[in-house]
Coordinates of C-alpha atoms and ligand atoms in Angstrom, one line a residue:
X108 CA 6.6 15.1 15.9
X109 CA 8.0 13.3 12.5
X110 CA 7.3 15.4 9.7
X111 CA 6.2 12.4 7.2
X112 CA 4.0 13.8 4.4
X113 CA 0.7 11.0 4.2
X114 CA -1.6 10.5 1.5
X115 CA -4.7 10.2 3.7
X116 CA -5.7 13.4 4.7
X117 CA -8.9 14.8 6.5
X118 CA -11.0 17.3 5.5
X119 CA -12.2 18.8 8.8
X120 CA -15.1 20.9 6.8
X121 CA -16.3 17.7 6.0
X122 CA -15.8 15.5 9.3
X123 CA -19.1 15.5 11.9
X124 CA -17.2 13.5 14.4
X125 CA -19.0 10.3 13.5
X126 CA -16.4 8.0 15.6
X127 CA -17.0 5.5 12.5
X128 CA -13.3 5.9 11.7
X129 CA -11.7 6.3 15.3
X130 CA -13.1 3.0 15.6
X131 CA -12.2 1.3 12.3
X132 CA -8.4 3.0 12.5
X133 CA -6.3 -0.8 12.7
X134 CA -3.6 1.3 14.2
X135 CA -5.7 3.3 16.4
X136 CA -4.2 6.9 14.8
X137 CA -7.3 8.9 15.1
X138 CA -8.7 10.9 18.0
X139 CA -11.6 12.8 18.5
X140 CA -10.6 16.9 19.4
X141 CA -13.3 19.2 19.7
X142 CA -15.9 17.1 18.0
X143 CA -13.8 16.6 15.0
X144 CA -11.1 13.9 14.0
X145 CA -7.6 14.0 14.2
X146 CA -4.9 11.9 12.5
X147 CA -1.7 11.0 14.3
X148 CA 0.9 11.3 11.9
X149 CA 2.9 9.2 13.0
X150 CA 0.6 6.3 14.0
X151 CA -0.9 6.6 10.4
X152 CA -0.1 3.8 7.8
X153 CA -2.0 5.3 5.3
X154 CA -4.3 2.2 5.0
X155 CA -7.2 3.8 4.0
X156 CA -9.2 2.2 5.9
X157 CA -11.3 5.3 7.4
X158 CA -11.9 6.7 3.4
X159 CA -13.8 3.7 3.2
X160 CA -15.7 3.8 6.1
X161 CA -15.8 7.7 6.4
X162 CA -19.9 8.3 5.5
X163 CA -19.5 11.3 5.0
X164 CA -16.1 11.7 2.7
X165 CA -14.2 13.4 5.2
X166 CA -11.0 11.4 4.6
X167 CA -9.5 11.2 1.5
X168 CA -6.4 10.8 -0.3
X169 CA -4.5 13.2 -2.0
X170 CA -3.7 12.3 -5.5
X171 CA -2.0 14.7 -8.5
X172 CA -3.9 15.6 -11.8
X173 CA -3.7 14.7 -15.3
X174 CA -2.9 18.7 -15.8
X175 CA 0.6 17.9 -14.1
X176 CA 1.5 16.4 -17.5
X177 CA 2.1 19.9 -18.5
X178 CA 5.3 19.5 -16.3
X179 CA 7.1 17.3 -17.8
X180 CA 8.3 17.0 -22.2
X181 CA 7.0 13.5 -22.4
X182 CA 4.1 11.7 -20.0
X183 CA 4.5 7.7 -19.3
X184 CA 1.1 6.2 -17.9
X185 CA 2.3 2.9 -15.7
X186 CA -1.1 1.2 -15.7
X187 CA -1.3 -0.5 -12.4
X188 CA -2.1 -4.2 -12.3
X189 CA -5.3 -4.1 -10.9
X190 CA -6.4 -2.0 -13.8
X191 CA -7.1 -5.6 -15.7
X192 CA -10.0 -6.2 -12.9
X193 CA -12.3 -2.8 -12.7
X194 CA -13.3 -2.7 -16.4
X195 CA -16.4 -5.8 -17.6
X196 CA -15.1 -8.7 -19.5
X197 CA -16.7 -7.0 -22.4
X198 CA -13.9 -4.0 -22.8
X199 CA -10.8 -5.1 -24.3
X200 CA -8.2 -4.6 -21.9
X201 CA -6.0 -3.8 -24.7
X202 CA -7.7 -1.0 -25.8
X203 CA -8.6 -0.1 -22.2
X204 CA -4.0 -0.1 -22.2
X205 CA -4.7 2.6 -25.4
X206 CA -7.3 4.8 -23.8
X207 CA -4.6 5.9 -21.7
X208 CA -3.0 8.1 -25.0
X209 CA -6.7 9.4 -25.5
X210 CA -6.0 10.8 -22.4
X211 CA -3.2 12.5 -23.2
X212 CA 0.4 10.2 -22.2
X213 CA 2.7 9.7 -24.6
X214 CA 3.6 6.1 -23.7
X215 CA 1.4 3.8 -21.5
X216 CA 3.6 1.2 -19.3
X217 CA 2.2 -2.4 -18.6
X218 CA 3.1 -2.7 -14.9
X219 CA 2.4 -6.3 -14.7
X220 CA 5.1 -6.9 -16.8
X221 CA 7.7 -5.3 -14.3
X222 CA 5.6 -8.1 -12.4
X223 CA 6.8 -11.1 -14.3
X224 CA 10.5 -10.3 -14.2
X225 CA 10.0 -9.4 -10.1
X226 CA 8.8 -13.1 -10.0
X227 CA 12.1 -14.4 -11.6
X228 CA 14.0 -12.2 -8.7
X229 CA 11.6 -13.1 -6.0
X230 CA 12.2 -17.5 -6.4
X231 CA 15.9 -16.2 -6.7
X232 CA 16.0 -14.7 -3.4
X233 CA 13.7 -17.2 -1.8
X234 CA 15.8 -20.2 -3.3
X235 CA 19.4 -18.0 -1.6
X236 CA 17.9 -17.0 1.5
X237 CA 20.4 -17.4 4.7
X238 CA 17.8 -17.0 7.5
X239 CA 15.4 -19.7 8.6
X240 CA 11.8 -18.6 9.0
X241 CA 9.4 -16.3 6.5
X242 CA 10.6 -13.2 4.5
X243 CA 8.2 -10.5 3.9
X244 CA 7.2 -9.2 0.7
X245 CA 7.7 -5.5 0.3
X246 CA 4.9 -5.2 -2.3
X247 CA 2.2 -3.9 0.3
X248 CA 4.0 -0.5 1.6
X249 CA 0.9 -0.1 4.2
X250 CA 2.4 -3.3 6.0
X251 CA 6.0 -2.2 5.5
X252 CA 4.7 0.4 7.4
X253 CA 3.2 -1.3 9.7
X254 CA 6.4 -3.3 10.7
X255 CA 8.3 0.0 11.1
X256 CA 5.9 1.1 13.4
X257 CA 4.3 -2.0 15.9
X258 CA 6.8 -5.2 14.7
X259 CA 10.2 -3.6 14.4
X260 CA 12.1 -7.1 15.5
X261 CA 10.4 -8.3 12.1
X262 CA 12.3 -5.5 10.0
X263 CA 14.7 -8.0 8.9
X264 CA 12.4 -10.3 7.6
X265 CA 11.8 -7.9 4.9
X266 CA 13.3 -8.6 1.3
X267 CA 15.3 -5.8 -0.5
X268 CA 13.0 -6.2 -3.6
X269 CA 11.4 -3.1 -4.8
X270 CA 8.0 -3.4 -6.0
X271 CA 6.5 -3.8 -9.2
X272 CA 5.4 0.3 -9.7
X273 CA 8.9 1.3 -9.0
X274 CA 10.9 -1.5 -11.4
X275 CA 7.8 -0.5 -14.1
X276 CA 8.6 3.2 -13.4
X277 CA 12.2 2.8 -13.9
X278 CA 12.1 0.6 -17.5
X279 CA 9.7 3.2 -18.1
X280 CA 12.1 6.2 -17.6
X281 CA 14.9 4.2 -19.7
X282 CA 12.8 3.4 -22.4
X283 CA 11.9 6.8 -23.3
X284 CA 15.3 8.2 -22.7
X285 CA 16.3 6.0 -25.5
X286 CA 13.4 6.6 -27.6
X287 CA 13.0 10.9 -27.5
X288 CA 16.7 11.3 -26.3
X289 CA 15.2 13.5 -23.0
X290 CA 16.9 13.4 -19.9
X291 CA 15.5 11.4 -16.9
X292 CA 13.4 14.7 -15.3
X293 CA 11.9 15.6 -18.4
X294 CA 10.3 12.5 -18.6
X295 CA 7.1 12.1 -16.3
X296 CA 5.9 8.6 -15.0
X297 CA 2.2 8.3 -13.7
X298 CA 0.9 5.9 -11.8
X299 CA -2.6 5.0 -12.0
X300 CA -3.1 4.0 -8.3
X301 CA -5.2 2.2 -6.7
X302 CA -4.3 2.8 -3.5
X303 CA -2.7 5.9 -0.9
X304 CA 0.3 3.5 0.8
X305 CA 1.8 3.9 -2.8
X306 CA 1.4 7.3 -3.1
X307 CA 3.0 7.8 0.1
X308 CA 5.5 5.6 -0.5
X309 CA 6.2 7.5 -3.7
X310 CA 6.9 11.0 -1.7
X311 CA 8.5 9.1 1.4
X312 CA 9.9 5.8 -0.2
X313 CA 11.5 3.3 2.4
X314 CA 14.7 1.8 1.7
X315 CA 15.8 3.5 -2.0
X316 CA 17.2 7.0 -2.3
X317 CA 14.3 8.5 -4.7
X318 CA 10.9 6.8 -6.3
X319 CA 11.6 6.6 -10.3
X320 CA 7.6 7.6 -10.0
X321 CA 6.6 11.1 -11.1
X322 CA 2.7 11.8 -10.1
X323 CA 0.1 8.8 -8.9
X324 CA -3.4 9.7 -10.3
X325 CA -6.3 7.5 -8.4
X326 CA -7.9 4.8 -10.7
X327 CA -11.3 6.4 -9.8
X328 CA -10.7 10.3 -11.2
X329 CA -9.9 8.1 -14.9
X330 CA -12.6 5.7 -14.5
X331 CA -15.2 7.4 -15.9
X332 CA -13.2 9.1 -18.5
X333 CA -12.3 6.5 -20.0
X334 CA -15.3 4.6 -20.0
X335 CA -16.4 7.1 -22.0
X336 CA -13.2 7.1 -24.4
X337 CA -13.8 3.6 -24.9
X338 CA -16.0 3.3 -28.4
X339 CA -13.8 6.1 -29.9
X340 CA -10.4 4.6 -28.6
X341 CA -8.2 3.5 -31.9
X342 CA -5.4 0.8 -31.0
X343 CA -1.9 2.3 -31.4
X344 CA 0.0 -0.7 -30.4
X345 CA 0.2 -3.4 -28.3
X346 CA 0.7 -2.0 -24.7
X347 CA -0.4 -5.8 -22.5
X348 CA 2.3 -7.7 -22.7
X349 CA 2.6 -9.2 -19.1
X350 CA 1.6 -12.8 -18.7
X351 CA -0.9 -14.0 -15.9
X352 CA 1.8 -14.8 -13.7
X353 CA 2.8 -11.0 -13.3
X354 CA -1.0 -10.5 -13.8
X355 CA -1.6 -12.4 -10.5
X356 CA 0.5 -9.8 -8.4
X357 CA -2.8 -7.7 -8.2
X358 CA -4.3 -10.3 -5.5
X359 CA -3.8 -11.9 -2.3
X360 CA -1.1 -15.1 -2.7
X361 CA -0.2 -13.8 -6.3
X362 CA 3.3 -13.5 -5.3
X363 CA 3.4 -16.5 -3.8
X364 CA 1.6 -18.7 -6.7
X365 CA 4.2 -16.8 -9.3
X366 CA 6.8 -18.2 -7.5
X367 CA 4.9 -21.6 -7.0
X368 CA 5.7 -21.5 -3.3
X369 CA 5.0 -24.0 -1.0
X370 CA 5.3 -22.9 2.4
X371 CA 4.0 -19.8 2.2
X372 CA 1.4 -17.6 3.7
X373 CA -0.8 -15.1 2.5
X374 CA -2.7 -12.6 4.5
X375 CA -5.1 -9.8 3.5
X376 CA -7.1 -7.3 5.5
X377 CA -5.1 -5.1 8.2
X378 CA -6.6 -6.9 11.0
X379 CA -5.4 -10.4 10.0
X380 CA -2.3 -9.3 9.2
X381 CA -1.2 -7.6 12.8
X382 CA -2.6 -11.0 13.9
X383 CA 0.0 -13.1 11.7
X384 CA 2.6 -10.8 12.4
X385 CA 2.2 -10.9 16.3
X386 CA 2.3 -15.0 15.9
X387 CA 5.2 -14.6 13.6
X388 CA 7.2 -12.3 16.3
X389 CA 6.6 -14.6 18.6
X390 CA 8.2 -17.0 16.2
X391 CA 5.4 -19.4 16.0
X392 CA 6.1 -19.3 11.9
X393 CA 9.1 -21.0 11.6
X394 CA 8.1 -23.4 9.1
X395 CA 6.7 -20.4 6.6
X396 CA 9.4 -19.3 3.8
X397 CA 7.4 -16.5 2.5
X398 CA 4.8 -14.4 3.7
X399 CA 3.2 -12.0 2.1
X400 CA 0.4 -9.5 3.8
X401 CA -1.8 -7.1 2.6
X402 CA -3.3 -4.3 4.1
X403 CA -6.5 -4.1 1.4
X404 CA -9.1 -7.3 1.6
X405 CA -8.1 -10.0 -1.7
X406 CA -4.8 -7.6 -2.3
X407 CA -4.5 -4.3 -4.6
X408 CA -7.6 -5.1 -6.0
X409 CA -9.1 -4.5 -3.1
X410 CA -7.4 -0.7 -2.6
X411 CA -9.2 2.6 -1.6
X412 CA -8.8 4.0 -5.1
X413 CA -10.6 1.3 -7.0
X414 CA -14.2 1.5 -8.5
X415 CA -14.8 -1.9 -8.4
X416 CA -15.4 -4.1 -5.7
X417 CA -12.8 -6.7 -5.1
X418 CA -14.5 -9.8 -5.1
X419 CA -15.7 -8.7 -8.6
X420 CA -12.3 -7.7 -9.8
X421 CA -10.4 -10.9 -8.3
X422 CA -12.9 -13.0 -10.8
X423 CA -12.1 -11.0 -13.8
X424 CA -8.5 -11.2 -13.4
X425 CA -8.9 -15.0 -13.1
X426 CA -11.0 -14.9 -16.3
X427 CA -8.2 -12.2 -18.2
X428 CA -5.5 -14.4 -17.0
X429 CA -6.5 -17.8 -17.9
X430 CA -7.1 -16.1 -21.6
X431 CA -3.5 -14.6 -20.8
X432 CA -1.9 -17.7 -19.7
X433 CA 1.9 -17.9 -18.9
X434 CA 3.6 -18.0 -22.3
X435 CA 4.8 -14.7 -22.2
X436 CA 6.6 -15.5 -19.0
X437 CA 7.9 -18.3 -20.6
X438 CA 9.4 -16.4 -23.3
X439 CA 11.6 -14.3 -20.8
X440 CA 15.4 -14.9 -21.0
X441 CA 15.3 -15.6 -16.9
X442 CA 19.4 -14.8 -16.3
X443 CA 18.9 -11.6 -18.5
X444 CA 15.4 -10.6 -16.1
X445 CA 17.5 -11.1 -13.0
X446 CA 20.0 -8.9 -14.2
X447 CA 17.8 -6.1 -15.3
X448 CA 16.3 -6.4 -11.1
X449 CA 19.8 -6.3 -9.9
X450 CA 20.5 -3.4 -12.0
X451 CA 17.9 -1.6 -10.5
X452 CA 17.9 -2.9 -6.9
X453 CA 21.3 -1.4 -6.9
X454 CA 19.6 2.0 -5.6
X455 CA 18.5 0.3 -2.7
X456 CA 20.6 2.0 -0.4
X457 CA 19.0 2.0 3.2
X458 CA 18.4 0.0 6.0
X459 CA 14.7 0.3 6.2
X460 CA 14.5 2.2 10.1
X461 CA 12.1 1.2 13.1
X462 CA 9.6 3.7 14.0
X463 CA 9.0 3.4 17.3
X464 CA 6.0 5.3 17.9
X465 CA 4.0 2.6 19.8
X466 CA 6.8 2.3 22.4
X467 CA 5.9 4.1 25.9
X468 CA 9.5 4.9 26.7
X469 CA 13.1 4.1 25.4
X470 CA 13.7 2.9 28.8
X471 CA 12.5 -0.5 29.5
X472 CA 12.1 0.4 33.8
X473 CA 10.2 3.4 32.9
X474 CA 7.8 1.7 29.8
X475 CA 7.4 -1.2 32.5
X476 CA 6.1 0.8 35.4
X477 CA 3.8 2.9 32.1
X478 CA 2.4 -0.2 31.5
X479 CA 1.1 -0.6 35.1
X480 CA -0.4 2.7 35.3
X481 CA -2.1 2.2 32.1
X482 CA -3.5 -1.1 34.0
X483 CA -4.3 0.9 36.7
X484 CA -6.3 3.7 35.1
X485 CA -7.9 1.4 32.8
X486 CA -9.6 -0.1 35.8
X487 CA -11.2 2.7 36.6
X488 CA -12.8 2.8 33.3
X489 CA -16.3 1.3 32.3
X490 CA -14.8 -0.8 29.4
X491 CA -17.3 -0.3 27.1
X492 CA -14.8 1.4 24.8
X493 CA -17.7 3.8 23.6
X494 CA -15.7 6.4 21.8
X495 CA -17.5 9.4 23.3
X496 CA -13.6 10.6 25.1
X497 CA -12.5 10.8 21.3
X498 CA -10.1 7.5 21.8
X499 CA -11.0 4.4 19.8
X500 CA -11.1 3.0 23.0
X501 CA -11.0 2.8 27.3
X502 CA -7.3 1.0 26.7
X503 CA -6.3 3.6 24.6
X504 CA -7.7 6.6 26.6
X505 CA -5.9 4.8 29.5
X506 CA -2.5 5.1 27.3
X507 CA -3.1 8.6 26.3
X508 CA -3.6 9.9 29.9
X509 CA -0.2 7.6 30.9
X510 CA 1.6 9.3 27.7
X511 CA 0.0 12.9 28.8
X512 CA -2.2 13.1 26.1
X513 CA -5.9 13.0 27.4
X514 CA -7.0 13.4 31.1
X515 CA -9.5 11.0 33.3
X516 CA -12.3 13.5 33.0
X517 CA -12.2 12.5 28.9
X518 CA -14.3 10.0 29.8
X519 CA -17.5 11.2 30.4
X520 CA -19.6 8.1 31.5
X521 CA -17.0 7.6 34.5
X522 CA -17.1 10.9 35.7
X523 CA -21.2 10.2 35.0
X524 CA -20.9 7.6 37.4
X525 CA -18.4 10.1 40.0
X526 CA -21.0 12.6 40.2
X527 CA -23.8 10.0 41.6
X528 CA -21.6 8.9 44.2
Ligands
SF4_1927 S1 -5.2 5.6 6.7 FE1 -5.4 3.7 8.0 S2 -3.9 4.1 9.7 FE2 -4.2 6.1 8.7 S3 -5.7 7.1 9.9 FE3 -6.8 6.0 8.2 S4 -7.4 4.1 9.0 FE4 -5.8 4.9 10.4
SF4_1928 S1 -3.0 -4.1 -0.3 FE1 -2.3 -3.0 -2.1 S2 -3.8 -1.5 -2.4 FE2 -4.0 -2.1 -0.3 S3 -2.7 -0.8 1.0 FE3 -1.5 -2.6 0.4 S4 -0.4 -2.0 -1.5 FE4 -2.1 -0.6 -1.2

């Protein structure tokens, strides 16, 4: 078993066995045991797919807490981008920036900025790149995760670019290591997530030695708090300072319109993706540059930790950034960005790994002739992939039995059918 610490977590007090997640999983990581769900840890991608379809809150993700400031001499917020689409049109997103010292941080981190200069990098590597066919953006770490574990021949597809949460969080860490002359632990970067992959990626990152991320706090446990700031919130300084183009990064083909891309594709919702991605390992995608999927439906605005819903948010953030607009990108000394992203890419140090958790057996003979007796057994199955043998369904009851997992007599409708024989 691969001991791989996940953000999505079940409560077991809370799960009824439903089946509305075993069915929903796009990875098929959940079984039903005993009337209750499991999660297969290594299957998991940390989606969050079943928090959202869970009725009765059974799944959720585990987050930190504001307390854990008290850990740390000196508290950076990194506002996530899609921060600029949960709040109305009405709230200043400015002062929404400085509600964030109402809440107790010291500093407050625009991460769309860390955006803008990952654009600059992003055309640079697209512009240099040696391979024909797509590259994949790393910014969704639910699909990076994904790859690792169902595409591994795609795994060098993948640009070494880190993402705009760890760039923010290291500019973060420098700047107040300059400012309050405290060393890099005693300073403690937040994330305001929207979304579990993150979190997960900030305990188990992929590729770099350590995330420069401290603690992730879920949009929705500050929502409310500081809607209720709000009236009272004085502004300290100017904290947005990203332009729309770094703005854009919160939704599906933002990437790809900061770089103004032409052949590129853009995917959201887990589904579509695995679709894509099984078309692009069969290299039917040739003609693509740059591809970039997203596990969440419209992008990060559309993550598991948001209040609002995405459709919503994707119109604000067109609204916020046409006030925006691109000078501010404009105004960055492009050579000097591209340095400052080198810089900090040079911590990439890994080779991100295939998982192979989907495979039936490192021997090809042996995973061929599994692979028949899964077509066998699943023969014998009604096909109605009901759910009621606690697999998502009669194909993947068939592979549990072939892998030793689950026996025949699971599935009760068959053995139904036996006993009137
Ligand atoms: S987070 Fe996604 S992959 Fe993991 S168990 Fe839930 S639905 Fe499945
Ligand atoms: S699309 Fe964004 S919010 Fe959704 S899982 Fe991927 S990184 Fe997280």
């Amino acid at each position: 078993m691969e001991n791989y610490w996940h953000s999505v977590n079940l409560d077991i007090t809370k799960c009824n066995g439903c089946t509305n997640c075993l069915k929903r999983c796009p990875t098929e990581a959940i079984r039903l045991r005993n009337g209750k769900a499991e999660i297969i840890n290594e299957r998991c991608i940390d989606c969050g797919e079943c928090i959202r379809v869970c009725p009765y809150h059974a799944k959720r993700a585990l987050t930190d807490e504001l307390s854990d400031m008290k850990y740390y001499k000196y508290n950076v917020a990194l506002v996530s981008i899609p921060i600029y689409g949960q709040f109305h049109l009405n709230k200043e997103i400015n002062k929404i920036f400085n509600s964030f010292y109402n809440l107790g941080f010291d500093e407050v981190y625009d991460v769309a900025k860390a955006a803008d200069y990952l654009s600059i990098a992003l055309k640079d590597r697209l512009e240099n790149k040696e391979q024909d066919g797509p590259l994949i953006s790393t910014l969704c770490p639910a699909i990076i995760r994904l790859i690792q574990i169902r595409f591994p021949s795609l795994i060098d597809r993948i640009i070494k670019l880190e993402t705009p949460m760890e760039i923010a969080a290291r500019l973060a860490k420098r700047e107040a290591m300059e400012k309050t002359g405290l060393s890099m632990d005693e300073i403690g970067t937040f994330y305001i997530t929207e979304c579990p992959a993150k979190i997960t990626s900030i305990k188990n990152p992929v590729g770099i030695r350590k995330s420069y991320v401290d603690r992730a706090i879920s949009i929705e446990s500050v929502y409310s708090k500081i809607l209720k700031l709000y009236p009272d919130v004085e502004i300290r300084k100017q904290i947005q300072n990203s332009s729309s183009i770094g703005i854009g990064w919160a939704k599906a083909n933002g990437q790809s319109y900061s770089i103004k891309a032409k052949n590129y594709l853009a995917v959201d919702g887990v589904e579509n993706v695995i679709e894509v991605l099984e078309g692009m390992e069969l290299g039917k995608l040739n003609d693509v540059d740059f591809f970039e999927g997203y596990a969440c439906v419209n992008g990060c605005i559309g993550g598991p930790l948001t209040m609002e819903n995405s459709f919503i948010a994707k119109a604000r953030i067109r609204r916020i950034s046409e006030e925006i607009g691109e000078s501010q990108f404009e105004a960055i000394d492009k050579a000097k960005a591209l340095e400052i992203i080198n810089l900090e890419m040079k911590d990439w140090i890994d080779d991100i790994k295939p998982k192979n958790v989907m495979k039936l057996d490192s021997d090809i003979r042996v995973a061929i002739n599994k692979m028949d007796m899964i077509e066998q057994i699943y023969k014998q199955l009604p096909g109605i992939d009901c759910g009621t043998c606690g697999a998502p369904s009669c194909r993947a009851l068939a592979e549990d039995i072939v892998r030793g997992e689950a026996s025949i007599d699971d599935c009760i409708i068959r053995k139904g059918q036996e006993a009137k024989k």
